[in-house]
mmCIF file of C-alpha atoms in Angstrom:
data_model
loop_
_atom_site.group_PDB
_atom_site.id
_atom_site.type_symbol
_atom_site.label_atom_id
_atom_site.label_comp_id
_atom_site.label_asym_id
_atom_site.label_seq_id
_atom_site.Cartn_x
_atom_site.Cartn_y
_atom_site.Cartn_z
ATOM 1 C CA MET A 187 47.207 -16.737 -50.650
ATOM 2 C CA ILE A 188 49.680 -13.924 -50.141
ATOM 3 C CA GLU A 189 46.766 -11.518 -50.176
ATOM 4 C CA THR A 190 45.236 -13.186 -47.106
ATOM 5 C CA TYR A 191 48.518 -13.019 -45.209
ATOM 6 C CA LEU A 192 48.934 -9.374 -46.114
ATOM 7 C CA ILE A 193 45.411 -8.513 -44.986
ATOM 8 C CA ALA A 194 46.077 -10.218 -41.641
ATOM 9 C CA LEU A 195 49.360 -8.327 -41.330
ATOM 10 C CA LEU A 196 47.684 -5.012 -42.179
ATOM 11 C CA ILE A 197 44.963 -5.574 -39.583
ATOM 12 C CA PHE A 198 47.745 -6.283 -37.074
ATOM 13 C CA MET A 199 49.398 -3.013 -38.071
ATOM 14 C CA ILE A 200 46.151 -1.085 -37.692
ATOM 15 C CA VAL A 201 45.581 -2.514 -34.221
ATOM 16 C CA GLY A 202 49.172 -1.643 -33.308
ATOM 17 C CA SER A 203 48.759 1.908 -34.496
ATOM 18 C CA ILE A 204 45.454 2.293 -32.611
ATOM 19 C CA ILE A 205 47.334 1.300 -29.451
ATOM 20 C CA ALA A 206 50.180 3.672 -30.351
ATOM 21 C CA ILE A 207 47.767 6.560 -30.860
ATOM 22 C CA GLU A 208 45.384 6.052 -27.956
ATOM 23 C CA THR A 209 47.475 4.719 -25.076
ATOM 24 C CA LYS A 210 48.188 7.084 -22.193
ATOM 25 C CA ASN A 211 51.772 6.014 -21.530
ATOM 26 C CA LEU A 212 54.293 7.621 -23.866
ATOM 27 C CA LEU A 213 56.855 4.800 -23.665
ATOM 28 C CA SER A 214 54.369 2.072 -24.618
ATOM 29 C CA SER A 215 53.134 4.296 -27.422
ATOM 30 C CA VAL A 216 56.675 4.485 -28.852
ATOM 31 C CA ILE A 217 57.080 0.718 -28.600
ATOM 32 C CA SER A 218 53.742 0.113 -30.360
ATOM 33 C CA CYS A 219 55.019 2.322 -33.172
ATOM 34 C CA GLY A 220 58.017 -0.019 -33.345
ATOM 35 C CA ILE A 221 55.621 -2.965 -33.690
ATOM 36 C CA VAL A 222 54.041 -1.296 -36.733
ATOM 37 C CA GLY A 223 57.495 -0.792 -38.265
ATOM 38 C CA ALA A 224 58.457 -4.440 -37.749
ATOM 39 C CA ALA A 225 55.201 -5.592 -39.356
ATOM 40 C CA VAL A 226 55.883 -3.294 -42.328
ATOM 41 C CA SER A 227 59.288 -4.891 -42.780
ATOM 42 C CA ILE A 228 57.701 -8.384 -42.765
ATOM 43 C CA ALA A 229 55.210 -7.167 -45.374
ATOM 44 C CA PHE A 230 58.098 -5.921 -47.549
ATOM 45 C CA LEU A 231 59.719 -9.340 -47.286
ATOM 46 C CA MET A 232 56.496 -11.029 -48.437
ATOM 47 C CA LEU A 233 56.174 -8.580 -51.335
ATOM 48 C CA ALA A 234 59.534 -9.743 -52.776
ATOM 49 C CA ALA A 235 61.472 -6.647 -51.740
ATOM 50 C CA PRO A 236 64.390 -7.915 -49.616
ATOM 51 C CA ASP A 237 66.518 -4.751 -49.912
ATOM 52 C CA ILE A 238 63.762 -2.596 -48.505
ATOM 53 C CA ALA A 239 62.988 -5.091 -45.757
ATOM 54 C CA ILE A 240 66.595 -4.883 -44.553
ATOM 55 C CA THR A 241 66.587 -1.082 -44.680
ATOM 56 C CA GLN A 242 63.240 -0.944 -42.903
ATOM 57 C CA VAL A 243 64.480 -3.128 -40.038
ATOM 58 C CA VAL A 244 67.550 -0.933 -39.519
ATOM 59 C CA VAL A 245 65.593 2.322 -39.795
ATOM 60 C CA GLU A 246 62.853 1.076 -37.480
ATOM 61 C CA ILE A 247 65.376 0.170 -34.773
ATOM 62 C CA LEU A 248 66.975 3.617 -35.116
ATOM 63 C CA VAL A 249 63.548 5.286 -34.909
ATOM 64 C CA LEU A 250 62.858 3.357 -31.705
ATOM 65 C CA VAL A 251 66.221 4.364 -30.201
ATOM 66 C CA ILE A 252 65.769 8.048 -31.109
ATOM 67 C CA LEU A 253 62.196 8.216 -29.800
ATOM 68 C CA ILE A 254 63.084 6.443 -26.539
ATOM 69 C CA ARG A 255 65.931 8.934 -26.113
ATOM 70 C CA ALA A 256 63.348 11.687 -26.493
ATOM 71 C CA THR A 257 60.903 10.175 -23.997
ATOM 72 C CA ILE A 258 63.333 9.345 -21.185
ATOM 73 C CA VAL A 259 64.050 13.017 -20.526
ATOM 74 C CA ILE A 260 60.731 13.199 -18.677
ATOM 75 C CA ASP A 261 60.320 11.343 -15.394
ATOM 76 C CA ASN A 262 56.643 10.510 -15.642
ATOM 77 C CA THR A 263 55.860 9.128 -19.097
ATOM 78 C CA ALA A 264 52.104 9.034 -18.498
ATOM 79 C CA ILE A 265 50.389 11.923 -20.246
ATOM 80 C CA GLU A 266 47.257 13.661 -19.057
ATOM 81 C CA ALA A 267 44.413 13.705 -21.566
ATOM 82 C CA HIS A 268 43.525 16.990 -23.187
ATOM 83 C CA TRP A 269 40.357 16.562 -25.187
ATOM 84 C CA ASP A 270 40.278 19.095 -27.985
ATOM 85 C CA THR A 271 36.743 18.513 -29.206
ATOM 86 C CA PHE A 272 36.915 20.708 -32.296
ATOM 87 C CA ALA A 273 40.096 19.119 -33.655
ATOM 88 C CA VAL A 274 38.877 15.562 -32.995
ATOM 89 C CA VAL A 275 35.400 15.996 -34.468
ATOM 90 C CA SER A 276 36.497 17.949 -37.528
ATOM 91 C CA SER A 277 39.342 15.567 -38.305
ATOM 92 C CA LEU A 278 37.047 12.536 -37.880
ATOM 93 C CA ILE A 279 34.513 14.039 -40.317
ATOM 94 C CA PHE A 280 37.240 14.915 -42.803
ATOM 95 C CA PHE A 281 38.862 11.493 -42.635
ATOM 96 C CA GLY A 282 35.517 9.747 -43.028
ATOM 97 C CA LEU A 283 34.991 11.684 -46.251
ATOM 98 C CA PHE A 284 38.591 10.973 -47.285
ATOM 99 C CA LEU A 285 38.127 7.231 -46.815
ATOM 100 C CA VAL A 286 34.889 7.222 -48.853
ATOM 101 C CA PHE A 287 36.608 8.961 -51.772
ATOM 102 C CA ALA A 288 39.709 6.785 -51.353
ATOM 103 C CA PHE A 289 37.533 3.673 -51.579
ATOM 104 C CA LEU A 290 36.076 4.946 -54.857
ATOM 105 C CA ALA A 291 39.483 5.975 -56.233
ATOM 106 C CA VAL A 292 41.147 2.675 -55.339
ATOM 107 C CA GLN A 293 38.769 0.837 -57.708
ATOM 108 C CA ASP A 294 40.469 2.498 -60.687
ATOM 109 C CA LEU A 295 43.998 1.484 -59.737
ATOM 110 C CA PRO A 296 45.530 -1.545 -61.478
ATOM 111 C CA ARG A 297 44.493 -4.717 -59.637
ATOM 112 C CA PHE A 298 46.803 -6.151 -56.970
ATOM 113 C CA GLY A 299 49.361 -8.381 -58.662
ATOM 114 C CA HIS A 300 49.025 -6.809 -62.098
ATOM 115 C CA PRO A 301 51.167 -3.655 -62.129
ATOM 116 C CA LEU A 302 51.750 -1.265 -65.012
ATOM 117 C CA MET A 303 55.327 -1.984 -66.019
ATOM 118 C CA ARG A 304 56.115 0.069 -69.105
ATOM 119 C CA VAL A 305 59.352 1.611 -67.817
ATOM 120 C CA SER A 306 60.253 -1.110 -65.368
ATOM 121 C CA GLN A 307 60.071 -3.848 -67.996
ATOM 122 C CA GLN A 308 62.852 -2.022 -69.800
ATOM 123 C CA TYR A 309 64.925 -1.957 -66.614
ATOM 124 C CA LEU A 310 64.358 -5.665 -66.029
ATOM 125 C CA GLU A 311 65.313 -6.583 -69.603
ATOM 126 C CA THR A 312 68.359 -4.391 -70.101
ATOM 127 C CA GLY A 313 69.546 -3.725 -66.539
ATOM 128 C CA LEU A 314 71.942 -6.631 -66.418
ATOM 129 C CA GLN A 315 73.622 -5.908 -69.768
ATOM 130 C CA LYS A 316 73.786 -2.131 -69.321
ATOM 131 C CA THR A 317 75.025 -1.891 -65.757
ATOM 132 C CA GLY A 318 76.349 -5.335 -64.907
ATOM 133 C CA ALA A 319 74.507 -5.406 -61.577
ATOM 134 C CA ALA A 320 72.759 -8.676 -60.690
ATOM 135 C CA ASN A 321 70.412 -6.812 -58.375
ATOM 136 C CA ILE A 322 68.141 -4.704 -60.564
ATOM 137 C CA VAL A 323 67.114 -2.483 -57.629
ATOM 138 C CA ALA A 324 70.760 -1.598 -57.039
ATOM 139 C CA SER A 325 71.218 -0.852 -60.726
ATOM 140 C CA VAL A 326 68.224 1.516 -60.644
ATOM 141 C CA VAL A 327 69.399 3.250 -57.466
ATOM 142 C CA LEU A 328 73.046 3.626 -58.394
ATOM 143 C CA ASP A 329 72.961 3.818 -62.176
ATOM 144 C CA PHE A 330 69.690 4.659 -63.918
ATOM 145 C CA ARG A 331 68.547 7.107 -61.251
ATOM 146 C CA ALA A 332 71.814 8.084 -59.620
ATOM 147 C CA TYR A 333 70.798 11.744 -59.386
ATOM 148 C CA ASP A 334 67.939 10.751 -57.062
ATOM 149 C CA THR A 335 70.481 9.043 -54.818
ATOM 150 C CA LEU A 336 72.654 12.164 -54.900
ATOM 151 C CA GLY A 337 69.637 14.211 -53.794
ATOM 152 C CA GLU A 338 68.924 11.723 -51.036
ATOM 153 C CA ALA A 339 72.489 11.985 -49.782
ATOM 154 C CA THR A 340 72.117 15.775 -49.784
ATOM 155 C CA VAL A 341 68.883 15.594 -47.781
ATOM 156 C CA ILE A 342 70.436 13.245 -45.234
ATOM 157 C CA PHE A 343 73.491 15.474 -44.898
ATOM 158 C CA VAL A 344 71.363 18.599 -44.432
ATOM 159 C CA SER A 345 69.140 16.938 -41.826
ATOM 160 C CA ILE A 346 72.153 15.697 -39.869
ATOM 161 C CA LEU A 347 73.632 19.193 -40.054
ATOM 162 C CA GLY A 348 70.331 20.666 -38.834
ATOM 163 C CA ALA A 349 70.065 18.246 -35.915
ATOM 164 C CA PHE A 350 73.672 18.973 -34.988
ATOM 165 C CA VAL A 351 73.143 22.728 -35.073
ATOM 166 C CA ILE A 352 69.966 22.453 -32.995
ATOM 167 C CA LEU A 353 71.516 20.166 -30.379
ATOM 168 C CA ARG A 354 74.826 22.045 -30.113
ATOM 169 C CA ARG A 355 75.453 23.058 -26.522
ATOM 170 C CA ARG A 356 77.517 26.184 -26.851
ATOM 171 C CA GLY A 357 76.401 29.219 -28.789
ATOM 172 C CA ARG A 358 78.766 31.577 -30.607
ATOM 173 C CA LYS A 359 78.586 34.408 -28.083
ATOM 174 C CA ARG A 360 79.911 32.662 -25.018
ATOM 175 C CA ARG A 361 83.704 32.742 -25.294
ATOM 176 C CA THR A 362 85.582 30.938 -22.549
ATOM 177 C CA GLU A 363 89.199 31.153 -21.539
ATOM 178 C CA ALA A 364 89.981 27.928 -23.362
ATOM 179 C CA ASP A 365 88.678 29.381 -26.615
ATOM 180 C CA VAL A 366 90.809 32.473 -26.261
ATOM 181 C CA GLU A 367 93.919 30.398 -25.708
ATOM 182 C CA LYS A 368 93.192 27.752 -28.312
ATOM 183 C CA VAL A 369 91.752 29.697 -31.211
ATOM 184 C CA GLY A 370 93.406 32.993 -30.502
ATOM 185 C CA ILE A 371 90.283 35.121 -30.141
ATOM 186 C CA LEU A 372 91.311 38.440 -28.650
ATOM 187 C CA SER A 373 89.668 39.692 -25.455
ATOM 188 C CA GLU A 374 88.228 43.211 -25.206
ATOM 189 C CA GLU A 375 91.288 44.667 -23.456
ATOM 190 C CA GLU A 376 93.694 43.186 -25.944
ATOM 191 C CA ILE A 377 91.682 44.648 -28.807
ATOM 192 C CA ARG A 378 91.731 48.046 -27.115
ATOM 193 C CA GLU A 379 95.465 47.825 -26.574
ATOM 194 C CA HIS A 380 96.006 46.766 -30.127
ATOM 195 C CA ASN A 381 93.941 49.619 -31.488
ATOM 196 C CA GLY A 382 95.787 51.979 -29.230
ATOM 197 C CA ASP A 383 99.076 50.799 -30.710
ATOM 198 C CA ILE A 384 97.831 51.461 -34.190
ATOM 199 C CA ARG A 385 96.603 54.940 -33.280
ATOM 200 C CA GLU A 386 99.924 55.852 -31.743
ATOM 201 C CA MET B 58 41.420 -3.591 -53.589
ATOM 202 C CA ILE B 59 40.847 -4.251 -49.888
ATOM 203 C CA LEU B 60 44.638 -4.219 -49.379
ATOM 204 C CA TYR B 61 44.991 -0.718 -50.802
ATOM 205 C CA PHE B 62 42.053 0.432 -48.720
ATOM 206 C CA LEU B 63 43.507 -0.962 -45.476
ATOM 207 C CA THR B 64 46.796 0.799 -46.208
ATOM 208 C CA LEU B 65 44.887 4.057 -46.666
ATOM 209 C CA VAL B 66 43.135 3.444 -43.326
ATOM 210 C CA LEU B 67 46.596 3.183 -41.725
ATOM 211 C CA PHE B 68 47.582 6.436 -43.457
ATOM 212 C CA VAL B 69 44.469 8.232 -42.191
ATOM 213 C CA MET B 70 45.117 7.074 -38.642
ATOM 214 C CA GLY B 71 48.614 8.515 -38.788
ATOM 215 C CA VAL B 72 47.303 11.871 -40.009
ATOM 216 C CA TYR B 73 44.589 11.832 -37.321
ATOM 217 C CA CYS B 74 47.276 11.349 -34.678
ATOM 218 C CA LEU B 75 49.234 14.221 -36.231
ATOM 219 C CA ILE B 76 46.288 16.625 -36.058
ATOM 220 C CA ALA B 77 44.235 15.726 -32.994
ATOM 221 C CA LYS B 78 46.875 14.815 -30.408
ATOM 222 C CA LYS B 79 48.462 17.449 -28.192
ATOM 223 C CA ASN B 80 51.677 15.718 -27.217
ATOM 224 C CA ILE B 81 54.620 16.404 -29.559
ATOM 225 C CA ILE B 82 56.009 12.871 -29.307
ATOM 226 C CA LYS B 83 52.557 11.577 -30.289
ATOM 227 C CA LYS B 84 52.656 13.856 -33.307
ATOM 228 C CA ILE B 85 56.037 12.444 -34.335
ATOM 229 C CA ILE B 86 54.678 8.902 -33.954
ATOM 230 C CA GLY B 87 51.727 9.846 -36.176
ATOM 231 C CA LEU B 88 54.086 11.124 -38.866
ATOM 232 C CA THR B 89 56.124 7.913 -38.663
ATOM 233 C CA ILE B 90 52.999 5.777 -39.110
ATOM 234 C CA THR B 91 51.975 7.899 -42.122
ATOM 235 C CA ASP B 92 55.433 7.348 -43.581
ATOM 236 C CA TYR B 93 55.179 3.561 -43.161
ATOM 237 C CA ALA B 94 51.719 3.472 -44.734
ATOM 238 C CA ILE B 95 52.746 5.415 -47.848
ATOM 239 C CA ASN B 96 55.874 3.305 -48.369
ATOM 240 C CA LEU B 97 53.823 0.127 -48.062
ATOM 241 C CA PHE B 98 51.230 1.464 -50.519
ATOM 242 C CA ILE B 99 53.845 2.181 -53.189
ATOM 243 C CA ILE B 100 55.409 -1.257 -52.810
ATOM 244 C CA LEU B 101 51.963 -2.911 -52.969
ATOM 245 C CA ILE B 102 51.262 -1.234 -56.310
ATOM 246 C CA GLY B 103 54.491 -2.620 -57.763
ATOM 247 C CA TYR B 104 53.845 -6.239 -56.772
ATOM 248 C CA ARG B 105 53.345 -8.839 -59.473
ATOM 249 C CA ALA B 106 51.358 -12.036 -58.884
ATOM 250 C CA ASN B 107 53.724 -14.941 -58.026
ATOM 251 C CA GLY B 108 56.558 -12.470 -58.272
ATOM 252 C CA ILE B 109 60.195 -12.985 -57.339
ATOM 253 C CA ALA B 110 62.667 -10.391 -56.128
ATOM 254 C CA PRO B 111 64.329 -8.604 -59.075
ATOM 255 C CA ILE B 112 67.708 -10.225 -58.443
ATOM 256 C CA MET B 113 69.505 -12.374 -61.004
ATOM 257 C CA PHE B 114 70.739 -15.625 -59.479
ATOM 258 C CA LYS B 115 73.170 -18.086 -61.020
ATOM 259 C CA ASN B 116 70.681 -20.777 -62.027
ATOM 260 C CA MET B 117 68.117 -18.359 -63.457
ATOM 261 C CA THR B 118 67.368 -17.543 -67.050
ATOM 262 C CA MET B 119 66.877 -14.007 -68.325
ATOM 263 C CA GLN B 120 63.355 -14.875 -69.382
ATOM 264 C CA GLU B 121 62.368 -15.926 -65.886
ATOM 265 C CA LEU B 122 63.566 -12.602 -64.511
ATOM 266 C CA THR B 123 61.700 -10.492 -67.033
ATOM 267 C CA GLU B 124 58.491 -12.483 -66.728
ATOM 268 C CA ARG B 125 58.272 -12.941 -62.978
ATOM 269 C CA GLY B 126 60.385 -10.187 -61.404
ATOM 270 C CA VAL B 127 58.450 -7.530 -59.478
ATOM 271 C CA ASP B 128 58.657 -3.858 -60.365
ATOM 272 C CA PRO B 129 62.139 -2.573 -59.353
ATOM 273 C CA LEU B 130 61.363 1.127 -59.762
ATOM 274 C CA PRO B 131 59.069 1.652 -56.710
ATOM 275 C CA GLN B 132 61.499 -0.360 -54.611
ATOM 276 C CA ALA B 133 64.375 1.936 -55.556
ATOM 277 C CA LEU B 134 62.347 5.061 -54.811
ATOM 278 C CA VAL B 135 60.993 3.748 -51.501
ATOM 279 C CA LEU B 136 64.540 2.902 -50.450
ATOM 280 C CA THR B 137 65.268 6.626 -50.763
ATOM 281 C CA SER B 138 62.059 7.606 -49.004
ATOM 282 C CA ILE B 139 62.649 5.403 -45.948
ATOM 283 C CA VAL B 140 66.071 6.879 -45.285
ATOM 284 C CA ILE B 141 64.802 10.448 -45.745
ATOM 285 C CA GLY B 142 62.042 9.643 -43.227
ATOM 286 C CA LEU B 143 64.724 8.728 -40.692
ATOM 287 C CA GLY B 144 66.552 12.019 -41.281
ATOM 288 C CA VAL B 145 63.381 14.061 -40.863
ATOM 289 C CA LEU B 146 62.490 12.182 -37.691
ATOM 290 C CA SER B 147 65.896 12.717 -36.100
ATOM 291 C CA MET B 148 65.693 16.453 -36.778
ATOM 292 C CA MET B 149 62.168 16.684 -35.356
ATOM 293 C CA THR B 150 63.294 14.867 -32.220
ATOM 294 C CA ALA B 151 66.177 17.303 -31.833
ATOM 295 C CA ILE B 152 63.748 20.240 -31.987
ATOM 296 C CA CYS B 153 61.480 18.484 -29.439
ATOM 297 C CA LEU B 154 64.353 18.040 -27.005
ATOM 298 C CA ARG B 155 65.192 21.749 -27.291
ATOM 299 C CA LEU B 156 61.526 22.664 -26.711
ATOM 300 C CA TYR B 157 61.465 20.445 -23.632
ATOM 301 C CA GLU B 158 64.591 22.116 -22.295
ATOM 302 C CA LYS B 159 62.988 25.535 -22.634
ATOM 303 C CA TYR B 160 59.371 24.903 -21.589
ATOM 304 C CA LYS B 161 59.695 21.719 -19.441
ATOM 305 C CA THR B 162 56.728 20.088 -21.180
ATOM 306 C CA PHE B 163 55.819 18.169 -24.342
ATOM 307 C CA ASP B 164 52.270 19.502 -24.393
ATOM 308 C CA MET B 165 51.487 21.667 -27.418
ATOM 309 C CA SER B 166 48.764 23.817 -25.770
ATOM 310 C CA GLU B 167 50.968 24.345 -22.720
ATOM 311 C CA ILE B 168 53.826 25.554 -24.922
ATOM 312 C CA ASN B 169 51.443 27.923 -26.710
ATOM 313 C CA ARG B 170 50.303 29.364 -23.372
ATOM 314 C CA LEU B 171 53.822 29.800 -21.988
ATOM 315 C CA LYS B 172 55.035 31.519 -25.130
ATOM 316 C CA GLY B 173 52.695 34.528 -24.922
#
């Protein structure tokens, strides 16, 4: 039953992403991408993963806000079509081959609904006694695999730092009057005077 | 099986958008779709038939949790992956805005031409 719903949802997502990829207007393309994200969050909810569904909703809204901020800098959001024949044809051939091999490889995966749970069974059995967390996902994130979470926090911090550095308005070279007064950076003349004092 | 395959189709469409489209915002959208598809694929692999969320409620026995709870490990890792995807996207958008300020266009071939 759930499989049927998920197939319907996935077809909806594929249609949404076709619209997002092929439409000429940039703003509607961004919003179609948001549709795909919302459908993914519904799929997470159906797959018994409420924590991820919540995170996905929040992240998807933020993605939409960031991308709309990027698109509104241009006045005319319609884009003119550039048809790069080589890129399109070669990528279509490659992805056709990829899908054929993927179809063969997928047959060897464990069937849907019957996962391999050698490690996870241990987490499910002993998670509550060892960590005291009722939510086993939280116990994995914050206790069994806390170093992963530390790495994630590092990545987030670095990416925020990178975005801040890229978007910063003022470079280091341009020193204004306010900087000189506030921080105490010496102007050229003052430095010359100062050096002169030392030499004398 | 068909579920996994459809997720891979979604993944391939994202990568196609990343390679064949000229507009930078379109490329970012392609990367986002790829991200969604991979996250969904990992969660699909961890699903157990008639599964419940791996959360212990008051009126539940331990046995019920261990027999019916879905795999918590992919969920924990995907939680990390989603948030990292957001960080990467925000940084890419920042670079795009800077490129637009300099070249006044989002078109990749145009930027290539103006650079030389």
